[in-house]
């Protein structure tokens, strides 16, 4: 578990442009949030956009409502699970 977390942090720290991140994490792709996130850890989120600060703007369906979150890249695991149609 610790090894996977360390690898995610290393991958997130790689210098990439916003355009490269948008290609890796396109809009409307579902991701799983790492369990380390204290509020929405382990939940699924849909990507809205990638910012230039190595964060992902996403929305989580939580208790019948939508929660907008800004996630650091190291908390995005299983990046491409499925593409919503």
PDB file of C-alpha atoms in Angstrom, residues 14-27 48-57 73:
ATOM      1  CA  UNK A  14       6.686  14.801 -13.012  1.00  0.00           C
ATOM      2  CA  UNK A  15       6.690  18.115 -14.841  1.00  0.00           C
ATOM      3  CA  UNK A  16       3.930  18.122 -17.435  1.00  0.00           C
ATOM      4  CA  UNK A  17       2.140  20.915 -19.187  1.00  0.00           C
ATOM      5  CA  UNK A  18      -1.559  21.508 -18.728  1.00  0.00           C
ATOM      6  CA  UNK A  19      -2.142  20.249 -22.266  1.00  0.00           C
ATOM      7  CA  UNK A  20      -0.317  16.978 -21.524  1.00  0.00           C
ATOM      8  CA  UNK A  21      -2.386  16.495 -18.380  1.00  0.00           C
ATOM      9  CA  UNK A  22      -5.602  17.166 -20.302  1.00  0.00           C
ATOM     10  CA  UNK A  23      -4.611  14.430 -22.764  1.00  0.00           C
ATOM     11  CA  UNK A  24      -3.889  11.990 -19.918  1.00  0.00           C
ATOM     12  CA  UNK A  25      -7.011  12.957 -17.971  1.00  0.00           C
ATOM     13  CA  UNK A  26      -9.678  14.028 -20.481  1.00  0.00           C
ATOM     14  CA  UNK A  27     -12.999  15.505 -19.399  1.00  0.00           C
ATOM     15  CA  UNK A  48     -14.377  18.385 -15.132  1.00  0.00           C
ATOM     16  CA  UNK A  49     -11.003  19.926 -16.028  1.00  0.00           C
ATOM     17  CA  UNK A  50      -7.277  19.909 -15.290  1.00  0.00           C
ATOM     18  CA  UNK A  51      -5.711  23.049 -13.871  1.00  0.00           C
ATOM     19  CA  UNK A  52      -2.178  24.261 -14.457  1.00  0.00           C
ATOM     20  CA  UNK A  53      -1.271  23.617 -10.812  1.00  0.00           C
ATOM     21  CA  UNK A  54      -1.186  19.809 -11.066  1.00  0.00           C
ATOM     22  CA  UNK A  55      -4.699  19.522  -9.726  1.00  0.00           C
ATOM     23  CA  UNK A  56      -7.835  18.010 -11.172  1.00  0.00           C
ATOM     24  CA  UNK A  57     -11.236  19.637 -10.879  1.00  0.00           C
ATOM     25  CA  UNK A  73      -2.677  14.487  -8.936  1.00  0.00           C
TER      26      UNK A  73
END
